[in-house]
């Protein structure tokens, strides 16, 4: 069975600074997807970024980028130039052959002005 | 851009009552997923449908059932409600199966009293 682990329950970053959220996963599958979702206080689940396991190049979306280490089964999210609106719960998610997403426990990110 | 629509947004029921949650996927999305998120928890997969057929089943109680209709909207039926069913219920849709980007609706907040 696949598992997703987020070892940082809470993180804090100063506005305009950079922060990295960690995620590790375990799977025996070779073809899968990894995602980061943002859940602000409204509790809407917002897709931040996606990485296909077969791609070696790390995904980037504006200020958000990932460091995908397939051999180490690691998938961290880097947020550059942090903004107050980035404050939210961030979930790492694994999507494999069955289609459904398996989420980590989440990391609550606070942004200090 | 069109998003996933869920109704109702809030629902209050008493124990042992029934509830029906509706989900309207993004146009041209043929796959629907249902997730349950308890307070302070990560979303847990319940059930999914691809082209109107059940494609996968997670930790869905036997008291719950769901289906996807010809217009691709989906309904989650919950009977004999228990206090522990109080949660945020998300519907997500995607354009492909098994895994592609899943876009979440705003959720239905169910409170069982």
JSON list of C-alpha atoms in Angstrom, two decimals, chain B residues 19-112:
[
{"chain": "B", "resi": 19, "resn": "UNK", "atom": "CA", "xyz": [-28.51, 12.81, 3.19]},
{"chain": "B", "resi": 20, "resn": "UNK", "atom": "CA", "xyz": [-27.82, 13.20, -0.50]},
{"chain": "B", "resi": 21, "resn": "UNK", "atom": "CA", "xyz": [-24.83, 15.16, -1.76]},
{"chain": "B", "resi": 22, "resn": "UNK", "atom": "CA", "xyz": [-24.57, 16.19, -5.39]},
{"chain": "B", "resi": 23, "resn": "UNK", "atom": "CA", "xyz": [-21.56, 16.84, -7.58]},
{"chain": "B", "resi": 24, "resn": "UNK", "atom": "CA", "xyz": [-21.38, 18.38, -11.04]},
{"chain": "B", "resi": 25, "resn": "UNK", "atom": "CA", "xyz": [-17.93, 17.84, -12.62]},
{"chain": "B", "resi": 26, "resn": "UNK", "atom": "CA", "xyz": [-16.10, 20.21, -14.89]},
{"chain": "B", "resi": 27, "resn": "UNK", "atom": "CA", "xyz": [-17.46, 19.89, -18.47]},
{"chain": "B", "resi": 28, "resn": "UNK", "atom": "CA", "xyz": [-15.76, 17.06, -20.42]},
{"chain": "B", "resi": 29, "resn": "UNK", "atom": "CA", "xyz": [-14.41, 15.50, -17.24]},
{"chain": "B", "resi": 30, "resn": "UNK", "atom": "CA", "xyz": [-15.45, 11.87, -17.17]},
{"chain": "B", "resi": 31, "resn": "UNK", "atom": "CA", "xyz": [-14.10, 10.80, -13.78]},
{"chain": "B", "resi": 32, "resn": "UNK", "atom": "CA", "xyz": [-15.49, 11.73, -10.39]},
{"chain": "B", "resi": 33, "resn": "UNK", "atom": "CA", "xyz": [-13.97, 11.08, -6.97]},
{"chain": "B", "resi": 34, "resn": "UNK", "atom": "CA", "xyz": [-15.51, 11.48, -3.53]},
{"chain": "B", "resi": 35, "resn": "UNK", "atom": "CA", "xyz": [-13.39, 12.27, -0.46]},
{"chain": "B", "resi": 36, "resn": "UNK", "atom": "CA", "xyz": [-14.24, 12.75, 3.20]},
{"chain": "B", "resi": 37, "resn": "UNK", "atom": "CA", "xyz": [-12.25, 15.14, 5.37]},
{"chain": "B", "resi": 38, "resn": "UNK", "atom": "CA", "xyz": [-12.82, 15.06, 9.09]},
{"chain": "B", "resi": 39, "resn": "UNK", "atom": "CA", "xyz": [-11.82, 17.96, 11.36]},
{"chain": "B", "resi": 40, "resn": "UNK", "atom": "CA", "xyz": [-8.05, 18.39, 11.39]},
{"chain": "B", "resi": 41, "resn": "UNK", "atom": "CA", "xyz": [-7.54, 15.42, 9.08]},
{"chain": "B", "resi": 42, "resn": "UNK", "atom": "CA", "xyz": [-6.43, 14.82, 5.53]},
{"chain": "B", "resi": 43, "resn": "UNK", "atom": "CA", "xyz": [-8.99, 13.89, 2.87]},
{"chain": "B", "resi": 44, "resn": "UNK", "atom": "CA", "xyz": [-9.81, 10.20, 2.70]},
{"chain": "B", "resi": 45, "resn": "UNK", "atom": "CA", "xyz": [-10.91, 8.57, -0.54]},
{"chain": "B", "resi": 46, "resn": "UNK", "atom": "CA", "xyz": [-14.42, 7.10, -0.55]},
{"chain": "B", "resi": 47, "resn": "UNK", "atom": "CA", "xyz": [-15.34, 6.07, -4.08]},
{"chain": "B", "resi": 48, "resn": "UNK", "atom": "CA", "xyz": [-14.77, 6.94, -7.74]},
{"chain": "B", "resi": 49, "resn": "UNK", "atom": "CA", "xyz": [-16.56, 6.65, -11.06]},
{"chain": "B", "resi": 50, "resn": "UNK", "atom": "CA", "xyz": [-15.26, 6.57, -14.60]},
{"chain": "B", "resi": 51, "resn": "UNK", "atom": "CA", "xyz": [-17.67, 6.83, -17.50]},
{"chain": "B", "resi": 52, "resn": "UNK", "atom": "CA", "xyz": [-20.60, 6.16, -15.18]},
{"chain": "B", "resi": 53, "resn": "UNK", "atom": "CA", "xyz": [-19.13, 2.94, -13.81]},
{"chain": "B", "resi": 54, "resn": "UNK", "atom": "CA", "xyz": [-17.70, 2.53, -10.33]},
{"chain": "B", "resi": 55, "resn": "UNK", "atom": "CA", "xyz": [-13.96, 2.39, -10.78]},
{"chain": "B", "resi": 56, "resn": "UNK", "atom": "CA", "xyz": [-12.56, 2.13, -7.27]},
{"chain": "B", "resi": 57, "resn": "UNK", "atom": "CA", "xyz": [-13.72, 1.96, -3.69]},
{"chain": "B", "resi": 58, "resn": "UNK", "atom": "CA", "xyz": [-11.99, 3.21, -0.58]},
{"chain": "B", "resi": 59, "resn": "UNK", "atom": "CA", "xyz": [-13.05, 3.42, 3.02]},
{"chain": "B", "resi": 60, "resn": "UNK", "atom": "CA", "xyz": [-16.71, 4.00, 2.28]},
{"chain": "B", "resi": 61, "resn": "UNK", "atom": "CA", "xyz": [-19.18, 2.68, 4.88]},
{"chain": "B", "resi": 62, "resn": "UNK", "atom": "CA", "xyz": [-21.85, 0.25, 3.72]},
{"chain": "B", "resi": 63, "resn": "UNK", "atom": "CA", "xyz": [-24.40, 2.88, 4.75]},
{"chain": "B", "resi": 64, "resn": "UNK", "atom": "CA", "xyz": [-23.14, 5.07, 1.91]},
{"chain": "B", "resi": 65, "resn": "UNK", "atom": "CA", "xyz": [-23.78, 4.54, -1.78]},
{"chain": "B", "resi": 66, "resn": "UNK", "atom": "CA", "xyz": [-23.05, 6.58, -4.85]},
{"chain": "B", "resi": 67, "resn": "UNK", "atom": "CA", "xyz": [-23.61, 6.66, -8.55]},
{"chain": "B", "resi": 68, "resn": "UNK", "atom": "CA", "xyz": [-22.72, 8.64, -11.64]},
{"chain": "B", "resi": 69, "resn": "UNK", "atom": "CA", "xyz": [-25.47, 9.58, -14.05]},
{"chain": "B", "resi": 70, "resn": "UNK", "atom": "CA", "xyz": [-25.60, 9.89, -17.85]},
{"chain": "B", "resi": 71, "resn": "UNK", "atom": "CA", "xyz": [-24.77, 13.60, -17.66]},
{"chain": "B", "resi": 72, "resn": "UNK", "atom": "CA", "xyz": [-21.71, 12.70, -15.51]},
{"chain": "B", "resi": 73, "resn": "UNK", "atom": "CA", "xyz": [-22.99, 14.30, -12.35]},
{"chain": "B", "resi": 74, "resn": "UNK", "atom": "CA", "xyz": [-22.68, 12.15, -9.26]},
{"chain": "B", "resi": 75, "resn": "UNK", "atom": "CA", "xyz": [-24.62, 11.72, -6.04]},
{"chain": "B", "resi": 76, "resn": "UNK", "atom": "CA", "xyz": [-23.46, 10.39, -2.71]},
{"chain": "B", "resi": 77, "resn": "UNK", "atom": "CA", "xyz": [-26.26, 8.91, -0.64]},
{"chain": "B", "resi": 78, "resn": "UNK", "atom": "CA", "xyz": [-25.73, 8.54, 3.08]},
{"chain": "B", "resi": 79, "resn": "UNK", "atom": "CA", "xyz": [-28.17, 6.68, 5.30]},
{"chain": "B", "resi": 80, "resn": "UNK", "atom": "CA", "xyz": [-28.47, 6.03, 9.04]},
{"chain": "B", "resi": 81, "resn": "UNK", "atom": "CA", "xyz": [-26.26, 9.01, 9.70]},
{"chain": "B", "resi": 82, "resn": "UNK", "atom": "CA", "xyz": [-23.97, 8.90, 12.72]},
{"chain": "B", "resi": 83, "resn": "UNK", "atom": "CA", "xyz": [-22.25, 11.71, 14.62]},
{"chain": "B", "resi": 84, "resn": "UNK", "atom": "CA", "xyz": [-18.95, 10.53, 13.18]},
{"chain": "B", "resi": 85, "resn": "UNK", "atom": "CA", "xyz": [-20.16, 11.25, 9.66]},
{"chain": "B", "resi": 86, "resn": "UNK", "atom": "CA", "xyz": [-19.85, 14.97, 10.36]},
{"chain": "B", "resi": 87, "resn": "UNK", "atom": "CA", "xyz": [-17.17, 16.10, 7.94]},
{"chain": "B", "resi": 88, "resn": "UNK", "atom": "CA", "xyz": [-16.38, 18.02, 4.79]},
{"chain": "B", "resi": 89, "resn": "UNK", "atom": "CA", "xyz": [-17.21, 15.98, 1.71]},
{"chain": "B", "resi": 90, "resn": "UNK", "atom": "CA", "xyz": [-15.32, 16.81, -1.45]},
{"chain": "B", "resi": 91, "resn": "UNK", "atom": "CA", "xyz": [-16.04, 15.84, -4.97]},
{"chain": "B", "resi": 92, "resn": "UNK", "atom": "CA", "xyz": [-13.20, 16.04, -7.47]},
{"chain": "B", "resi": 93, "resn": "UNK", "atom": "CA", "xyz": [-13.20, 15.52, -11.20]},
{"chain": "B", "resi": 94, "resn": "UNK", "atom": "CA", "xyz": [-10.55, 14.74, -13.77]},
{"chain": "B", "resi": 95, "resn": "UNK", "atom": "CA", "xyz": [-10.36, 14.37, -17.51]},
{"chain": "B", "resi": 96, "resn": "UNK", "atom": "CA", "xyz": [-8.65, 11.03, -17.59]},
{"chain": "B", "resi": 97, "resn": "UNK", "atom": "CA", "xyz": [-8.33, 7.76, -15.72]},
{"chain": "B", "resi": 98, "resn": "UNK", "atom": "CA", "xyz": [-6.62, 6.47, -13.71]},
{"chain": "B", "resi": 99, "resn": "UNK", "atom": "CA", "xyz": [-4.75, 9.55, -12.68]},
{"chain": "B", "resi": 100, "resn": "UNK", "atom": "CA", "xyz": [-4.59, 13.05, -13.92]},
{"chain": "B", "resi": 101, "resn": "UNK", "atom": "CA", "xyz": [-5.04, 16.41, -12.29]},
{"chain": "B", "resi": 102, "resn": "UNK", "atom": "CA", "xyz": [-8.00, 16.24, -9.96]},
{"chain": "B", "resi": 103, "resn": "UNK", "atom": "CA", "xyz": [-9.91, 19.45, -9.46]},
{"chain": "B", "resi": 104, "resn": "UNK", "atom": "CA", "xyz": [-11.85, 19.73, -6.25]},
{"chain": "B", "resi": 105, "resn": "UNK", "atom": "CA", "xyz": [-15.22, 21.29, -5.62]},
{"chain": "B", "resi": 106, "resn": "UNK", "atom": "CA", "xyz": [-15.79, 23.61, -2.66]},
{"chain": "B", "resi": 107, "resn": "UNK", "atom": "CA", "xyz": [-17.08, 20.75, -0.54]},
{"chain": "B", "resi": 108, "resn": "UNK", "atom": "CA", "xyz": [-20.28, 20.04, 1.36]},
{"chain": "B", "resi": 109, "resn": "UNK", "atom": "CA", "xyz": [-20.04, 20.53, 5.09]},
{"chain": "B", "resi": 110, "resn": "UNK", "atom": "CA", "xyz": [-22.23, 17.92, 6.75]},
{"chain": "B", "resi": 111, "resn": "UNK", "atom": "CA", "xyz": [-23.10, 18.27, 10.41]},
{"chain": "B", "resi": 112, "resn": "UNK", "atom": "CA", "xyz": [-24.89, 15.43, 12.14]}
]
